[in-house]
Short mmCIF file of C-alpha atoms in Angstrom, two decimals:
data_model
loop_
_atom_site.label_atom_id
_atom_site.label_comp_id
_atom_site.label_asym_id
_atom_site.label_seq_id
_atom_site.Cartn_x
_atom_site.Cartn_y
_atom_site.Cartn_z
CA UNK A 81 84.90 49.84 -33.60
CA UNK A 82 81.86 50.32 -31.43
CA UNK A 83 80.07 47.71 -31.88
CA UNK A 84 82.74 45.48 -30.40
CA UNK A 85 83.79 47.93 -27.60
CA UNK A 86 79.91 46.50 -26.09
CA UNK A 87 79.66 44.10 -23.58
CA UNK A 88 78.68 40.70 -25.46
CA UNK A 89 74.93 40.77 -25.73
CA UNK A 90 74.44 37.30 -24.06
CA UNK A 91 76.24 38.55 -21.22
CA UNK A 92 73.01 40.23 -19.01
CA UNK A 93 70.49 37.10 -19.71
CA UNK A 94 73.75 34.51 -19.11
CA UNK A 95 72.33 34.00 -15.29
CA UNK A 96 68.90 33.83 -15.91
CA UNK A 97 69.14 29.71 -16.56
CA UNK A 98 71.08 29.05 -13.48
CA UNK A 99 68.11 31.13 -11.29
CA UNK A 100 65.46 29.20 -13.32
CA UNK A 101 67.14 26.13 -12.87
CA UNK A 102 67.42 26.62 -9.20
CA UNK A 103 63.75 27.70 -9.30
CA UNK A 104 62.35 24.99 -10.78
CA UNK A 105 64.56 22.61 -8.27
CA UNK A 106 63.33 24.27 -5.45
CA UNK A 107 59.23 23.43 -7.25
CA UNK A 108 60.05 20.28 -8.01
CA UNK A 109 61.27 19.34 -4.36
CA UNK A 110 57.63 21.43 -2.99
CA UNK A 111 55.30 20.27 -4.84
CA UNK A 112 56.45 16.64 -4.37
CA UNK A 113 55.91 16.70 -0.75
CA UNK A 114 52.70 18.76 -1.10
CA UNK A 115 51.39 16.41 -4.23
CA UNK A 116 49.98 13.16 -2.12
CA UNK A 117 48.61 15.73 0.62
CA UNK A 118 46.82 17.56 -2.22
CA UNK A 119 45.32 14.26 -3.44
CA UNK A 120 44.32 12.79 -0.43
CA UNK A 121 42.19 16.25 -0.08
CA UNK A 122 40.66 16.66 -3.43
CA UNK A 123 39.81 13.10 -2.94
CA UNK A 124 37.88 13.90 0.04
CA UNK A 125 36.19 16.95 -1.56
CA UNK A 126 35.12 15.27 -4.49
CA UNK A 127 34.99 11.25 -3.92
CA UNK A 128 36.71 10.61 -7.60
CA UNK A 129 39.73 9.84 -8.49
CA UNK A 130 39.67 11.11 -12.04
CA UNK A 131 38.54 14.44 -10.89
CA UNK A 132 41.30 14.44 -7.95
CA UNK A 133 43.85 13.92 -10.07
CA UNK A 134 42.69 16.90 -12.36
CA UNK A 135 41.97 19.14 -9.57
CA UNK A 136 45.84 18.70 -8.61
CA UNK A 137 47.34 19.01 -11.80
CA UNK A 138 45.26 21.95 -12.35
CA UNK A 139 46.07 23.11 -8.62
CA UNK A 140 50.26 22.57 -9.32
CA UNK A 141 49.82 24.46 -13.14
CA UNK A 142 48.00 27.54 -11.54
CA UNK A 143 50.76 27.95 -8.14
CA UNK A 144 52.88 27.74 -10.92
CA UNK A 145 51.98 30.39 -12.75
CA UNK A 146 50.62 32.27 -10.49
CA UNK A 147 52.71 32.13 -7.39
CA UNK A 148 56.20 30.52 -8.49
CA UNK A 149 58.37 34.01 -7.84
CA UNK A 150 56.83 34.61 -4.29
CA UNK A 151 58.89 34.04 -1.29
CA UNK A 152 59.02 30.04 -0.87
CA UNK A 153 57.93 30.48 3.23
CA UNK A 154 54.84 31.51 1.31
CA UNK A 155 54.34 28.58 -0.85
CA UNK A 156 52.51 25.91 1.18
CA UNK A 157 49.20 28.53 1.95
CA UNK A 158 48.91 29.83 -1.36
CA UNK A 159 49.35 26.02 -2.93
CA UNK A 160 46.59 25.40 -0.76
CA UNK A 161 44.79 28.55 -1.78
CA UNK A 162 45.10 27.49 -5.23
CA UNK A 163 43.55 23.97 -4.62
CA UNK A 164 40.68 25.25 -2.63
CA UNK A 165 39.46 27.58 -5.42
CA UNK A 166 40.06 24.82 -7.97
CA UNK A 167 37.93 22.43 -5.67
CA UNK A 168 35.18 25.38 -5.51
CA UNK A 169 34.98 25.49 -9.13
CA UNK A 170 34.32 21.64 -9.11
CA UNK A 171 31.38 21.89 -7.05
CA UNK A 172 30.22 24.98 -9.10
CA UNK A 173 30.29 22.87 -12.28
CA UNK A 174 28.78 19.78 -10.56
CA UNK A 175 25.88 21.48 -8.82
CA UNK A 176 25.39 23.14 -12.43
CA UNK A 177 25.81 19.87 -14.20
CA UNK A 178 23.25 18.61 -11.61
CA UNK A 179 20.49 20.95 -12.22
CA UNK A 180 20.52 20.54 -16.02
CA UNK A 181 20.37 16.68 -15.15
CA UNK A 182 17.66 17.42 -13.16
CA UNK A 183 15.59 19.22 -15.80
CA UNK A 184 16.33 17.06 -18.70
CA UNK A 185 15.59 13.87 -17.85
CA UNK A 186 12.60 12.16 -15.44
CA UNK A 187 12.83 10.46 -12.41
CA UNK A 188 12.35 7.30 -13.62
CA UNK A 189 15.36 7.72 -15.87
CA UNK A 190 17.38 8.77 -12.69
CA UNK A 191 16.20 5.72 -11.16
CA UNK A 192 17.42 3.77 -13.70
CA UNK A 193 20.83 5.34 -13.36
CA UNK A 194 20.93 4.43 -10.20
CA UNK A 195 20.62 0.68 -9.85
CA UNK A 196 22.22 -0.67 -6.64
CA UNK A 197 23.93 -3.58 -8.19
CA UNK A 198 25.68 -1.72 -10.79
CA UNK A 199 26.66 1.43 -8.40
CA UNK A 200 27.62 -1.46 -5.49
CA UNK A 201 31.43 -1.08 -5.04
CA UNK A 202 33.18 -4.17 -6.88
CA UNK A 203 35.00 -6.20 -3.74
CA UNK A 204 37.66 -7.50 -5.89
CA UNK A 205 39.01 -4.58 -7.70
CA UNK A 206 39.22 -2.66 -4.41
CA UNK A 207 42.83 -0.65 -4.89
CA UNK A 208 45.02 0.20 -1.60
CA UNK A 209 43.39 3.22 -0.60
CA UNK A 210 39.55 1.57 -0.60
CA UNK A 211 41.24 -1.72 1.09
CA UNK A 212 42.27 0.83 4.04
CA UNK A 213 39.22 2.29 4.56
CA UNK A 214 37.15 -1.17 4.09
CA UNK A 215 38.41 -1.51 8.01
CA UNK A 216 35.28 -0.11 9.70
CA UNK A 217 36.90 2.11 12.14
CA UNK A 218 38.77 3.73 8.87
CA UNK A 219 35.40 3.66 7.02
CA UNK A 220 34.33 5.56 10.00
CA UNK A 221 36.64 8.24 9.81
CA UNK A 222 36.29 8.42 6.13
CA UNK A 223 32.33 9.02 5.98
CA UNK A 224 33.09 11.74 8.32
CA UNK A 225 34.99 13.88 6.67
CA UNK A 226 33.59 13.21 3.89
CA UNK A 227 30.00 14.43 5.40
CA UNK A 228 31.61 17.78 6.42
CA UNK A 229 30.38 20.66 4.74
CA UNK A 230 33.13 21.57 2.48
CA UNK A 231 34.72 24.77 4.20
CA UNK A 232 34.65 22.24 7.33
CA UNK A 233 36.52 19.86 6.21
CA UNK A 234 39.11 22.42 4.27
CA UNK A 235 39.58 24.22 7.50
CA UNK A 236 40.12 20.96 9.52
CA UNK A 237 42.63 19.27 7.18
CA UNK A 238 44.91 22.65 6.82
CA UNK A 239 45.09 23.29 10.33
CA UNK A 240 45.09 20.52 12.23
CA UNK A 241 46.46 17.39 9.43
CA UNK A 242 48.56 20.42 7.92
CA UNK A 243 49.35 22.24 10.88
CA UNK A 244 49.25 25.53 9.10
CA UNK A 245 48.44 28.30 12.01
CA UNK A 246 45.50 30.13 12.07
CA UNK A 247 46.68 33.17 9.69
CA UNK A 248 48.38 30.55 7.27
CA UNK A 249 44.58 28.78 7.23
CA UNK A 250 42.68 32.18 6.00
CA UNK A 251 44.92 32.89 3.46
CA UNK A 252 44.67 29.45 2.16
CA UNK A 253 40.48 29.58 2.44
CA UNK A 254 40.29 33.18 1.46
CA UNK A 255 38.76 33.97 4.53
CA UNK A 256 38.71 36.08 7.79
CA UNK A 257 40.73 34.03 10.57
CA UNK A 258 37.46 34.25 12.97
CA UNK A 259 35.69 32.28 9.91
CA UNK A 260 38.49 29.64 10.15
CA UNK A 261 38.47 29.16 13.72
CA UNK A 262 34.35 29.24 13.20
CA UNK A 263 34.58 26.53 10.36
CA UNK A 264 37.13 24.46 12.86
CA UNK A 265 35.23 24.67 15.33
CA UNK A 266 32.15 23.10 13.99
CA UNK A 267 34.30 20.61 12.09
CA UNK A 268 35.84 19.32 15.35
CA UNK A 269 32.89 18.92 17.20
CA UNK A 270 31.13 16.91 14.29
CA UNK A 271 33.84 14.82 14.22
CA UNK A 272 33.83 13.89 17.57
CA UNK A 273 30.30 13.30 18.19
CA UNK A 274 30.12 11.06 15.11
CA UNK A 275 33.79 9.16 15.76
CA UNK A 276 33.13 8.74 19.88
CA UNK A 277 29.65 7.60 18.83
CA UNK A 278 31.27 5.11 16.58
CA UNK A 279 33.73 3.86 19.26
CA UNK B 162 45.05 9.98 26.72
CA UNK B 163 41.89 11.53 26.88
CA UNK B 164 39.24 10.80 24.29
CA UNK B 165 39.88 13.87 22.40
CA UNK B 166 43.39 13.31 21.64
CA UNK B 167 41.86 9.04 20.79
CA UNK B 168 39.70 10.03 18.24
CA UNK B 169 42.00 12.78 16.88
CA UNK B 170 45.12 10.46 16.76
CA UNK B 171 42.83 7.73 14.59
CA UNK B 172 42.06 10.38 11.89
CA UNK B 173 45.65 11.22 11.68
CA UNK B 174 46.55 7.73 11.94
CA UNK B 175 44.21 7.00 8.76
CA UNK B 176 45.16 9.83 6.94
CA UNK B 177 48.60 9.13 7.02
CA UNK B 178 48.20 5.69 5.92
CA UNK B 179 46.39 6.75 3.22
CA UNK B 180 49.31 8.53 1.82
CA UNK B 181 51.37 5.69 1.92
CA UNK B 182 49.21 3.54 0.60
CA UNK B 183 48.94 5.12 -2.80
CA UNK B 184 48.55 3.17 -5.90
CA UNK B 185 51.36 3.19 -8.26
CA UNK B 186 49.43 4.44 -11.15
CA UNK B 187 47.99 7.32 -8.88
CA UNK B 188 51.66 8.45 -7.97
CA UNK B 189 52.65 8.53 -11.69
CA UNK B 190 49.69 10.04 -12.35
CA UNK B 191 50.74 13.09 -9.72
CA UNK B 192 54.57 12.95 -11.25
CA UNK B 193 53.54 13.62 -14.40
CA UNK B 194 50.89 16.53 -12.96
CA UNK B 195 53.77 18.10 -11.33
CA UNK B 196 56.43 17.83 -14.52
CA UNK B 197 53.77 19.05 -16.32
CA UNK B 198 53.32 21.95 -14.15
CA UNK B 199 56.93 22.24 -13.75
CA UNK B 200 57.34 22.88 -17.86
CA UNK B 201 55.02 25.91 -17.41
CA UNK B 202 58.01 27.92 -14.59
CA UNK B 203 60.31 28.99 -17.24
CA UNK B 204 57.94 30.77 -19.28
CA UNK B 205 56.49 32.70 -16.23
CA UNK B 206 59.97 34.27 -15.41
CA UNK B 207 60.14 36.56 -18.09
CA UNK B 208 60.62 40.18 -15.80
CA UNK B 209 60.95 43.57 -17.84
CA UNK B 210 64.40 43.71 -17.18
CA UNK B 211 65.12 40.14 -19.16
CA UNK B 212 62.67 41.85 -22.65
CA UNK B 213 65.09 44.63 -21.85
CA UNK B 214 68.33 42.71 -21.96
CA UNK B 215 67.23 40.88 -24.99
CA UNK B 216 65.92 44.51 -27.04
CA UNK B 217 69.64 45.50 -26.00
CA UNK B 218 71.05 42.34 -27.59
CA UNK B 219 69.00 43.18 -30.47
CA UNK B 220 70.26 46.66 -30.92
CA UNK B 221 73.79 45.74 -30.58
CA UNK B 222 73.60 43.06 -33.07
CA UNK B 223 71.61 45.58 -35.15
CA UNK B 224 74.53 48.09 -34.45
CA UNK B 225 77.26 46.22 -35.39
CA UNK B 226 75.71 44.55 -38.81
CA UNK B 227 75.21 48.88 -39.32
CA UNK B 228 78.56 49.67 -38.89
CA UNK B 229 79.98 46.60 -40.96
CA UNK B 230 77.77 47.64 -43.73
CA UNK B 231 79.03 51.19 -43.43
CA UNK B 232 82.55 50.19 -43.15
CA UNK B 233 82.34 48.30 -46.64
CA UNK B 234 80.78 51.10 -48.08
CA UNK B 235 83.31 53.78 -47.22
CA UNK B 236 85.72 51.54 -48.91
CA UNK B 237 83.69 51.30 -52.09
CA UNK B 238 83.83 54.71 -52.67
CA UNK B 239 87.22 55.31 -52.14
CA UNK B 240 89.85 56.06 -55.02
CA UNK B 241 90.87 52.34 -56.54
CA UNK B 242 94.63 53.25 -56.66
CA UNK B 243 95.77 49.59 -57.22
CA UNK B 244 93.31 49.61 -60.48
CA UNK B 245 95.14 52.46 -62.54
CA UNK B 246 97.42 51.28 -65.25
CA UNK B 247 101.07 52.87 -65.60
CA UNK B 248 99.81 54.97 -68.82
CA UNK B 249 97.19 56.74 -66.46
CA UNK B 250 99.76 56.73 -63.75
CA UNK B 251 102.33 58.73 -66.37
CA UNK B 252 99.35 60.99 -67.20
CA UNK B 253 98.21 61.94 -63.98
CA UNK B 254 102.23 62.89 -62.93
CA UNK B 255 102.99 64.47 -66.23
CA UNK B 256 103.72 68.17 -65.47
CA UNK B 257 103.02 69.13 -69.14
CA UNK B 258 99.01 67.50 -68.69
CA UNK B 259 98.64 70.29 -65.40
CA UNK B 260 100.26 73.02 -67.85
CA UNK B 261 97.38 72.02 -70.61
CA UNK B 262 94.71 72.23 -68.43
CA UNK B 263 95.78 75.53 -66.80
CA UNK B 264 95.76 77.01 -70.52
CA UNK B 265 92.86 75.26 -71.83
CA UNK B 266 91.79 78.49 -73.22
CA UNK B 267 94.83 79.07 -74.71
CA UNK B 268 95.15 75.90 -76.54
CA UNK B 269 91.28 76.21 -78.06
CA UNK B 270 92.43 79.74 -79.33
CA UNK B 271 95.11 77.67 -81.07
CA UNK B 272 93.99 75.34 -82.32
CA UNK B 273 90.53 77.22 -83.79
CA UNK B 274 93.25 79.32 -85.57
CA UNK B 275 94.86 76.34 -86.78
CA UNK B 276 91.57 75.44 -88.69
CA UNK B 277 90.99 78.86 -89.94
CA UNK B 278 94.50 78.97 -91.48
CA UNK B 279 93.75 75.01 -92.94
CA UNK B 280 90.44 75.96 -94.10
#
């Protein structure tokens, strides 16, 4: 008969599991080193937990997708790529959001939004991370990277927290490697006038 | 140490310990983000060569449901030999039946001048 003289259909797709199994392991063990790291940054980019917490998961779905069969020595820029353009997209939406804030309601109503006593952090439900930086040399440090332009900050966090190299950087910012070392730069020196002022 | 490296080795220094001083409901919060990311991997790995292993499982399966169908159906139209009774069995070997039908003609003639001769 020739339909049994075929090799078992099953046969080809049999090692398919064991690759995505491995696959998957190998994810799993990346992105859980990369996952705090990714925090700590959209934290810094966007000053809310919530929306750092959806900026990762949405960073970790799209490498995923998107970047899951390239080579794994490829992984940590293009993870970092990933977050970077989900972070952009934040800022798009927010400035957006902003402007249509702006038009809709008055001043006075902004005012209102904005009453010191209710917008004044609340001492006693400070978590870990806002105990740390309630130390003023960490508060410091914080308010300065958080008052670096954005591409600033990005460029000083991947290359010298990270320690990707200069190529590693681009690829992660989507930029030329003279615009990295530009954006370092500038970052570096802001940093240090504002941190040796502090000290 | 010169100031550079003081002010450089504090923003590590802080950045570090912010990492380990994550709340717990911020690190389930990422292990669920990354499970969840995790889930979407299989899915992605479909290559060309995996649609074509399964369309050749397919056709195979196809092929042999074809050939069992065909199979069964060359036996239905065979010759039932086990149905025939031993009267058809004696008829078929009788030598006088072949000599009848070989003179078919002959036997019409006879018998249409059998019923002349009666009538």
């Amino acid at each position: 008969m020739i339909a049994w003289s075929l090799p078992t259909p099953m046969a080809m797709p049999a090692a398919a599991p064991a690759a995505e199994t491995a696959l998957r392991t190998r994810l799993d063990r990346f992105l859980k080193g990369v996952e705090r790291r990714a925090y700590r940054m959209a934290m810094l980019a966007t000053q809310d937990q919530q929306d750092a917490l959806e900026l990762v998961q949405e960073a970790m779905l799209g490498f995923v997708r998107s970047y899951a069969e390239k080579p794994e020595a490829d992984w940590l820029p293009l993870f970092w790529r990933v977050l970077d353009s989900r972070v952009q997209d934040h800022h798009r939406r927010q400035n957006v959001r902003r402007r249509w804030r702006v038009f809709f309601f008055s001043r006075d109503e902004e005012a209102e939004e904005q009453d010191p006593i209710e917008s004044a952090p609340d001492e006693l439900g400070l978590g870990p991370l806002e105990r740390l930086v309630a130390d003023q040399s960490a508060q410091a440090i914080h308010d300065s990277l958080c008052a670096l332009p954005d591409r600033q900050r990005q460029a000083f966090l991947l290359r010298i927290i990270e320690g990707l190299d200069v190529a590693q950087t681009a690829t992660a910012m989507g930029c030329s490697e003279g615009s990295v070392k530009t954006h370092l730069f500038r970052a570096m020196d802001a940093l240090r006038r504002r941190l040796e002022a502090h000290r | 140490m010169n100031t550079r490296e003081a002010w450089l080795d504090a923003v590590r220094t802080h950045l570090d310990e912010q990492l380990n001083t994550l709340d717990a409901e911020t690190l389930s919060r990422l292990n669920r983000a990354r499970q969840a990311a995790l889930e979407a991997a299989p899915q992605t790995r479909r290559r060309p060569w995996m649609w074509l292993g399964m369309g050749m499982a397919t056709a195979a399966a196809m092929l042999l449901a074809v050939s069992i169908h065909w199979n069964q159906a060359t036996q239905a139209t065979a010759p039932a030999a086990q149905g025939l009774s031993m009267e058809e069995y004696e008829l078929l070997a009788g030598g006088e039946n072949l000599e009848l039908i070989e003179n078919l003609e002959f036997y019409a003639w006879l018998d249409s001048q059998q019923s002349a001769l009666d009538g």
